[in-house]
mmCIF file of C-alpha atoms and ligand atoms in Angstrom:
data_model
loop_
_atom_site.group_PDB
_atom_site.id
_atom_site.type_symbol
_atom_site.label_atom_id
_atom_site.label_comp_id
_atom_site.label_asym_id
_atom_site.label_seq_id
_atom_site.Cartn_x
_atom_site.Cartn_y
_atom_site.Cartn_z
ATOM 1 C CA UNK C 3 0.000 0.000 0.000
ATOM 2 C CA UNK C 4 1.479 3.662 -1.402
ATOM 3 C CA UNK C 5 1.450 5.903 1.201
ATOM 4 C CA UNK C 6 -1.179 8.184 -0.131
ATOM 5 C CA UNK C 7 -3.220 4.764 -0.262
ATOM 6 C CA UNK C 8 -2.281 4.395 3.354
ATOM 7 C CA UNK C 9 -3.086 7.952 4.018
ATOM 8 C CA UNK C 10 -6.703 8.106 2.050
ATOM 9 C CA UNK C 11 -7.870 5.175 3.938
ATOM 10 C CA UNK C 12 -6.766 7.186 7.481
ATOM 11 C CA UNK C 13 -9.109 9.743 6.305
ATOM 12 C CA UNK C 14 -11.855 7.219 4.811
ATOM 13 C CA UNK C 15 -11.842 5.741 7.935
ATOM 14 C CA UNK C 16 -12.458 9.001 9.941
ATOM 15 C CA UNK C 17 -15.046 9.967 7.842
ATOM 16 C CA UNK C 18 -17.148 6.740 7.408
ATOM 17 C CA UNK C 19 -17.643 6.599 4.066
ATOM 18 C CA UNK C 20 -18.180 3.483 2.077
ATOM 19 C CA UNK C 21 -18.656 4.991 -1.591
ATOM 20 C CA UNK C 22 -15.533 3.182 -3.001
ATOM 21 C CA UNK C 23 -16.419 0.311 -5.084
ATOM 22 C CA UNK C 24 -14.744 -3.353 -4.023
ATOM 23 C CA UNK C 25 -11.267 -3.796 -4.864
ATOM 24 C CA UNK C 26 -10.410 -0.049 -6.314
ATOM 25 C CA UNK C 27 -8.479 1.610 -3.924
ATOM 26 C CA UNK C 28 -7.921 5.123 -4.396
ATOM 27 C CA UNK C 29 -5.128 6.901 -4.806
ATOM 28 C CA UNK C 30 -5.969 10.239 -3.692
ATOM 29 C CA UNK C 31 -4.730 13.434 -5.664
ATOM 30 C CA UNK C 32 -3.929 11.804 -8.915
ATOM 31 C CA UNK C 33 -7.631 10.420 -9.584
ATOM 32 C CA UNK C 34 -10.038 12.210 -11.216
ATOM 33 C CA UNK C 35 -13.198 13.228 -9.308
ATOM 34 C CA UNK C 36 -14.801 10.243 -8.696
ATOM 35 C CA UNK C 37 -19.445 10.378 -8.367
ATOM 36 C CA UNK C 38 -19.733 11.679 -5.209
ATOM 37 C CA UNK C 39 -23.054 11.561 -2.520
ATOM 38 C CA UNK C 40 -24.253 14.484 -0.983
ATOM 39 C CA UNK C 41 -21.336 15.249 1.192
ATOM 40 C CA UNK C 42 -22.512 15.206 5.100
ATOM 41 C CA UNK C 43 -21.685 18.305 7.147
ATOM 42 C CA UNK C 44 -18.615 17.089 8.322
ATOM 43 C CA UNK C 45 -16.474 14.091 8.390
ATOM 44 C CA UNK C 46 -17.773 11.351 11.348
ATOM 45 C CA UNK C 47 -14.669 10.750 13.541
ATOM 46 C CA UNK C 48 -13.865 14.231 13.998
ATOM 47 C CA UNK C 49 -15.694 15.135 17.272
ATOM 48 C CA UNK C 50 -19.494 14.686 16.412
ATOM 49 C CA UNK C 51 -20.816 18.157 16.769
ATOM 50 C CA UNK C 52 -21.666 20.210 13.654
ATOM 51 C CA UNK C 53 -19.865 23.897 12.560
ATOM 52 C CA UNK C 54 -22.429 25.319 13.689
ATOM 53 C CA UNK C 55 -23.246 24.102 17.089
ATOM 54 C CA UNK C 56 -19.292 24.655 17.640
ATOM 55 C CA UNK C 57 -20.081 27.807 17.350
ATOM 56 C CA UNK C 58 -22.959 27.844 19.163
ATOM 57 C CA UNK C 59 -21.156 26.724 21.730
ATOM 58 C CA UNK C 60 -18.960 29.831 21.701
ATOM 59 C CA UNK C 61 -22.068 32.005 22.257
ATOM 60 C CA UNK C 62 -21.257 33.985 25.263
ATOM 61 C CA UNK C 63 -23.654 32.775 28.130
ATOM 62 C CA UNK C 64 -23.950 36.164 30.870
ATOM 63 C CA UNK C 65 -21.958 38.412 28.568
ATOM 64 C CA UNK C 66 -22.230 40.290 31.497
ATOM 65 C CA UNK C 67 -18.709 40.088 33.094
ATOM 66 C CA UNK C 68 -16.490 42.961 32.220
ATOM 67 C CA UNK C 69 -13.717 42.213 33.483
ATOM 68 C CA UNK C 70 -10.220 42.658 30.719
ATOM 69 C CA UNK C 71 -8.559 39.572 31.901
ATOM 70 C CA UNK C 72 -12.073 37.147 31.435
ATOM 71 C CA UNK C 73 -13.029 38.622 28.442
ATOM 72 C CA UNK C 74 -9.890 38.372 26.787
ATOM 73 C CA UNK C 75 -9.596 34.998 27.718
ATOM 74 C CA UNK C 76 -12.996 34.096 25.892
ATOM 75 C CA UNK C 77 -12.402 36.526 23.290
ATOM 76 C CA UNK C 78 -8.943 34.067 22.785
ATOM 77 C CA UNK C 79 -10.980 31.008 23.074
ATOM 78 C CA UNK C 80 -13.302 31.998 20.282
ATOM 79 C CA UNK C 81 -10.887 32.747 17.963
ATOM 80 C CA UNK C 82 -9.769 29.213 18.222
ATOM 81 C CA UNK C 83 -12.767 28.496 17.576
ATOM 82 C CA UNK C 84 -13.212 30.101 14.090
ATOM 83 C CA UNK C 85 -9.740 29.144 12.784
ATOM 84 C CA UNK C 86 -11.185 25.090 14.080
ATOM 85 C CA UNK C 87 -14.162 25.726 12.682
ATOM 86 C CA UNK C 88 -12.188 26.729 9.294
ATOM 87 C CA UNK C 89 -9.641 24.334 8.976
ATOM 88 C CA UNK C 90 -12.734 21.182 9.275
ATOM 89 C CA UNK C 91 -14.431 23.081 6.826
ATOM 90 C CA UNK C 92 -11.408 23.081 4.589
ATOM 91 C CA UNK C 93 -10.440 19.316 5.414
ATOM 92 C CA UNK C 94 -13.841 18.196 4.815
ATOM 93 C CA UNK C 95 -13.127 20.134 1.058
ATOM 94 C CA UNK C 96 -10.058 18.248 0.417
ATOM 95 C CA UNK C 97 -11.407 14.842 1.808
ATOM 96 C CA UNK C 98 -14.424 15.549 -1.227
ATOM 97 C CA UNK C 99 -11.272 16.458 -3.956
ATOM 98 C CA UNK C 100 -9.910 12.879 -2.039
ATOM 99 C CA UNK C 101 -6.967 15.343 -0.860
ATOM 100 C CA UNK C 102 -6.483 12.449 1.963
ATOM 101 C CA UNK C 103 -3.371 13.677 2.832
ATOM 102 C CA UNK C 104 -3.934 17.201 3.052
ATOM 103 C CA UNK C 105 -7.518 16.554 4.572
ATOM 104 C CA UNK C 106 -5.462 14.345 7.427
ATOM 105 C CA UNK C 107 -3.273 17.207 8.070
ATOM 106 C CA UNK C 108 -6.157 20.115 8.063
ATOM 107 C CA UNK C 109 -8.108 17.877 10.523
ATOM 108 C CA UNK C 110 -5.347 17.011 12.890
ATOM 109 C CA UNK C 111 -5.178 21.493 12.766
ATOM 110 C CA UNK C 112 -8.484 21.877 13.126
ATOM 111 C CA UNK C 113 -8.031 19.518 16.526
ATOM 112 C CA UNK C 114 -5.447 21.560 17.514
ATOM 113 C CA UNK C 115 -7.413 24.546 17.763
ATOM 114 C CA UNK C 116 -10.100 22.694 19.430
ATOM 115 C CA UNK C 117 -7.602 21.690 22.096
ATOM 116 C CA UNK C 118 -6.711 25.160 22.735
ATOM 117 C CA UNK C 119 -10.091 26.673 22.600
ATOM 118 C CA UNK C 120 -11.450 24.112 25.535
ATOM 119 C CA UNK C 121 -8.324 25.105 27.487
ATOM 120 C CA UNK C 122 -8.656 28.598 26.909
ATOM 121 C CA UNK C 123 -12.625 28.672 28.409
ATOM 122 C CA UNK C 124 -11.542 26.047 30.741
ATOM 123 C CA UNK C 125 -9.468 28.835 32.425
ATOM 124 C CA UNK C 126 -11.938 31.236 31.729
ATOM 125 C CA UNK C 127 -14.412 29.565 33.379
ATOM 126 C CA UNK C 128 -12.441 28.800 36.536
ATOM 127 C CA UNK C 129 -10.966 31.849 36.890
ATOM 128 C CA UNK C 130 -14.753 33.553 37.118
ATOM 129 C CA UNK C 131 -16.274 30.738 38.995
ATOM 130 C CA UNK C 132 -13.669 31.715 41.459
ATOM 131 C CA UNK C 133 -13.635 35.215 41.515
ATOM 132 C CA UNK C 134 -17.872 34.850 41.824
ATOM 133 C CA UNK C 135 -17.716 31.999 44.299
ATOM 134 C CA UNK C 136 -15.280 33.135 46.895
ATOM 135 C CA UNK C 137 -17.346 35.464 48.714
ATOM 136 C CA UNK C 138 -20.363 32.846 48.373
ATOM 137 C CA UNK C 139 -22.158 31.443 51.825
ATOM 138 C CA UNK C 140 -21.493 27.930 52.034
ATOM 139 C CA UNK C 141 -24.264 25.633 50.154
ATOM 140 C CA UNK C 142 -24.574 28.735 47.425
ATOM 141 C CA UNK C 143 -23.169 28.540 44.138
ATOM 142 C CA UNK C 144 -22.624 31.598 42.098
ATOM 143 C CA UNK C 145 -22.703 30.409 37.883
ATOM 144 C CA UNK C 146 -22.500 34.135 36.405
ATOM 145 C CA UNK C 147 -20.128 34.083 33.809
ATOM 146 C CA UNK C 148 -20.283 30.669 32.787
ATOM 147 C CA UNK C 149 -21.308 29.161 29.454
ATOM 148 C CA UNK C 150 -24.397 26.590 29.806
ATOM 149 C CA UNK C 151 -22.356 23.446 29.610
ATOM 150 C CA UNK C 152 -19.693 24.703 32.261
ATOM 151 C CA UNK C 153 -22.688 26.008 34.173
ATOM 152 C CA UNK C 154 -23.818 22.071 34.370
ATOM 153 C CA UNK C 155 -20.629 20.744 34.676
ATOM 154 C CA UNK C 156 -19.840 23.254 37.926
ATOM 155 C CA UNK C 157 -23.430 22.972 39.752
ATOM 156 C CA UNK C 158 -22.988 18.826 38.807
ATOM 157 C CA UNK C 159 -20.288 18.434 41.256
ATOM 158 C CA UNK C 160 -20.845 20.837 43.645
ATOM 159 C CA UNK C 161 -24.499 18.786 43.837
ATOM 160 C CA UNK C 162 -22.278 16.130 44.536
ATOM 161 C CA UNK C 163 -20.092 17.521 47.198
ATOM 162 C CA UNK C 164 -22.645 18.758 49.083
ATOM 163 C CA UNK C 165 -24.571 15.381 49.564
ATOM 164 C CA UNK C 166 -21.599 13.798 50.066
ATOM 165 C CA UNK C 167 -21.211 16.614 52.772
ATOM 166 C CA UNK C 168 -24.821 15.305 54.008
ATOM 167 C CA UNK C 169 -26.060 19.403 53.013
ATOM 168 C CA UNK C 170 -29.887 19.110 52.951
ATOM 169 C CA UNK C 171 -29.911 22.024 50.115
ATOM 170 C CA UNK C 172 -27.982 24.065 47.610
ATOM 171 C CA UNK C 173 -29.037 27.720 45.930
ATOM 172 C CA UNK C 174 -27.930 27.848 42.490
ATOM 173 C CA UNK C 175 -27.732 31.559 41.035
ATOM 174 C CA UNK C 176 -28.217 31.825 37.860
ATOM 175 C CA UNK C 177 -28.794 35.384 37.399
ATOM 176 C CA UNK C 178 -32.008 37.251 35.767
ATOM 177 C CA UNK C 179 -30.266 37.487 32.424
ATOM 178 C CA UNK C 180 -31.032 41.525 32.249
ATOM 179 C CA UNK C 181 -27.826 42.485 30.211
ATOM 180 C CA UNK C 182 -26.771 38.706 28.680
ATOM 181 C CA UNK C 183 -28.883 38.782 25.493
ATOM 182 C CA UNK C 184 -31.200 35.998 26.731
ATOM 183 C CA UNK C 185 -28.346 33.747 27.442
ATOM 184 C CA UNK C 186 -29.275 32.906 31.240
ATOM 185 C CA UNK C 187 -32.750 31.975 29.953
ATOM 186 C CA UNK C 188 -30.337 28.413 28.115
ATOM 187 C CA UNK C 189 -29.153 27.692 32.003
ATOM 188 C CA UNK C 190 -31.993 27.505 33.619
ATOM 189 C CA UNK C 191 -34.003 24.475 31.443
ATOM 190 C CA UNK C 192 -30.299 23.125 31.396
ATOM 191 C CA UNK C 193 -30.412 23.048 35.185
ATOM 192 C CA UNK C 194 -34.074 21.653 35.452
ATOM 193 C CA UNK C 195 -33.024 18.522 32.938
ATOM 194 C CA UNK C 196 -29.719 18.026 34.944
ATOM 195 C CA UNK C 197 -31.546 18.176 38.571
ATOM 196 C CA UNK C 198 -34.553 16.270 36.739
ATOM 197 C CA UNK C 199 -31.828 13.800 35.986
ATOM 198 C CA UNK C 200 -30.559 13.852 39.597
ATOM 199 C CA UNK C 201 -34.001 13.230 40.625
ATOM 200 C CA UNK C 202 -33.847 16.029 42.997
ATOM 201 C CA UNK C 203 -36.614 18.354 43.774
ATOM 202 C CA UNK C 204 -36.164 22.329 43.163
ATOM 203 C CA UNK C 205 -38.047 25.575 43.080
ATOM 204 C CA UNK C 206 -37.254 28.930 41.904
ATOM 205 C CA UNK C 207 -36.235 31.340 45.243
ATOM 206 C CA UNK C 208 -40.249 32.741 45.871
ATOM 207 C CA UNK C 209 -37.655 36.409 47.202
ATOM 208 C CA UNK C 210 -35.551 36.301 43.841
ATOM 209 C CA UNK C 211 -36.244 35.175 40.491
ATOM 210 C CA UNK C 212 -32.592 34.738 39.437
ATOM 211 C CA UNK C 213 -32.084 31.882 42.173
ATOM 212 C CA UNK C 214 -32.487 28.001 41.995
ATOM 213 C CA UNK C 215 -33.438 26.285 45.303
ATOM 214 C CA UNK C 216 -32.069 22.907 44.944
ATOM 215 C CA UNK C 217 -33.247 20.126 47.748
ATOM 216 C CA UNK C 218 -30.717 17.397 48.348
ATOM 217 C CA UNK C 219 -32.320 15.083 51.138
HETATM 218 C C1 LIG X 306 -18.038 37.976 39.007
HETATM 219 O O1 LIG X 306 -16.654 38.295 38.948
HETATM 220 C C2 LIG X 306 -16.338 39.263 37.988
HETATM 221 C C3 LIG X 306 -14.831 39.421 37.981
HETATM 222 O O2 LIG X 306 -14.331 39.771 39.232
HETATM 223 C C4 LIG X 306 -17.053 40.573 38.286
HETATM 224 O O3 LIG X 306 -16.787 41.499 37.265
HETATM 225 C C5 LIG X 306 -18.554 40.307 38.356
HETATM 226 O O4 LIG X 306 -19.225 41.471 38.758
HETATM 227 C C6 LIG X 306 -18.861 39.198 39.328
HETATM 228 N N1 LIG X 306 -20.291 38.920 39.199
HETATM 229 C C7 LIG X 306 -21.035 38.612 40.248
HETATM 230 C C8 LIG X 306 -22.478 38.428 39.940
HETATM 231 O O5 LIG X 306 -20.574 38.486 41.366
#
């Protein structure tokens, strides 16, 4: 097997196609165009999620911290997350010219940038879940700032270090959402389905609106 053979068949197997007739093999750059399906949004083995929910995911949740250091951060992480965004776009272009190779290399790119985007909101996040939360009473968590998913992932296992702490509840603030163009309005059905997962009963505070009561025994 040529190594553009080996190559092409790298790619064919991250994208999950099975268009290639029995027994031809091809050979990448050198063959002409062969019939093509409709060409899905992007190739399977690259993480699962569409171009457009990764940028979705980008959306800023609580746009409403100001602060230089947090919002460059994000501001960092999102470029990441166009230039990732781009280069699976472009591999998925090559992988339909059967540019294996260079569809390979524009992938393994595109991960890159993926990599550096989580990192970059993973600090993000911390570093405002920190700033928000040190000042919190005990059994309170503070989520302004975060993006839904790191909004779950934070209230997930403090849920789960507060039974373990035998706490009998936990107040989730989630904010009202006045100046983070309806983003805050995402966390709080996010929150229900997680706690609705947990089986554990909540209510919204009855004295504020932006608050999630959260009963743990
Ligand atoms: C959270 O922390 C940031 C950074 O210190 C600050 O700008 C923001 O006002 C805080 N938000 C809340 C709701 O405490």
């Amino acid at each position: 097997m040529g190594l553009l053979d080996f190559l092409f068949s790298i790619v064919k197997a991250f994208c999950g196609e099975s268009s290639q007739p029995e027994g031809e093999k091809p050979t990448g750059v050198q063959r002409p165009p062969q019939p093509q399906k409709p060409v899905s949004p992007l190739p399977g083995a690259w993480p699962s999620t569409p171009p457009q929910d990764r940028l979705r995911y980008q959306d800023q949740n609580q746009a409403n911290q100001q602060n230089e250091h947090y919002l460059s951060l994000r501001a960092k992480a999102n470029q990441e997350g166009d230039a990732m965004a781009k280069c699976f776009q472009e591999s998925h272009e090559a992988y339909s010219r059967r540019e294996g190779a260079l569809a390979k290399e524009l992938s393994e790119k595109g991960k890159k940038h993926e990599r550096t985007m989580e990192a970059l909101n993973a600090e993000a996040s911390a570093w405002i879940f920190r700033e928000n939360n040190s000042d919190s009473k005990p059994g309170e968590l503070d989520l302004h700032g975060l993006y839904v998913k790191e909004a779950i992932s934070f209230s997930d296992k403090a849920i789960k270090e507060a039974r373990q702490r035998g706490d009998s509840q936990i107040r989730l603030i989630v904010g009202k959402g006045l100046h983070s163009n309806g983003q805050v309005a995402k966390i709080k059905p996010a929150l229900e389905d997680l706690l609705r997962k947990l089986n554990l009963p909540n209510e919204v505070d009855p004295q504020n609106g932006g608050v999630l009561i959260v009963q743990l025994a």
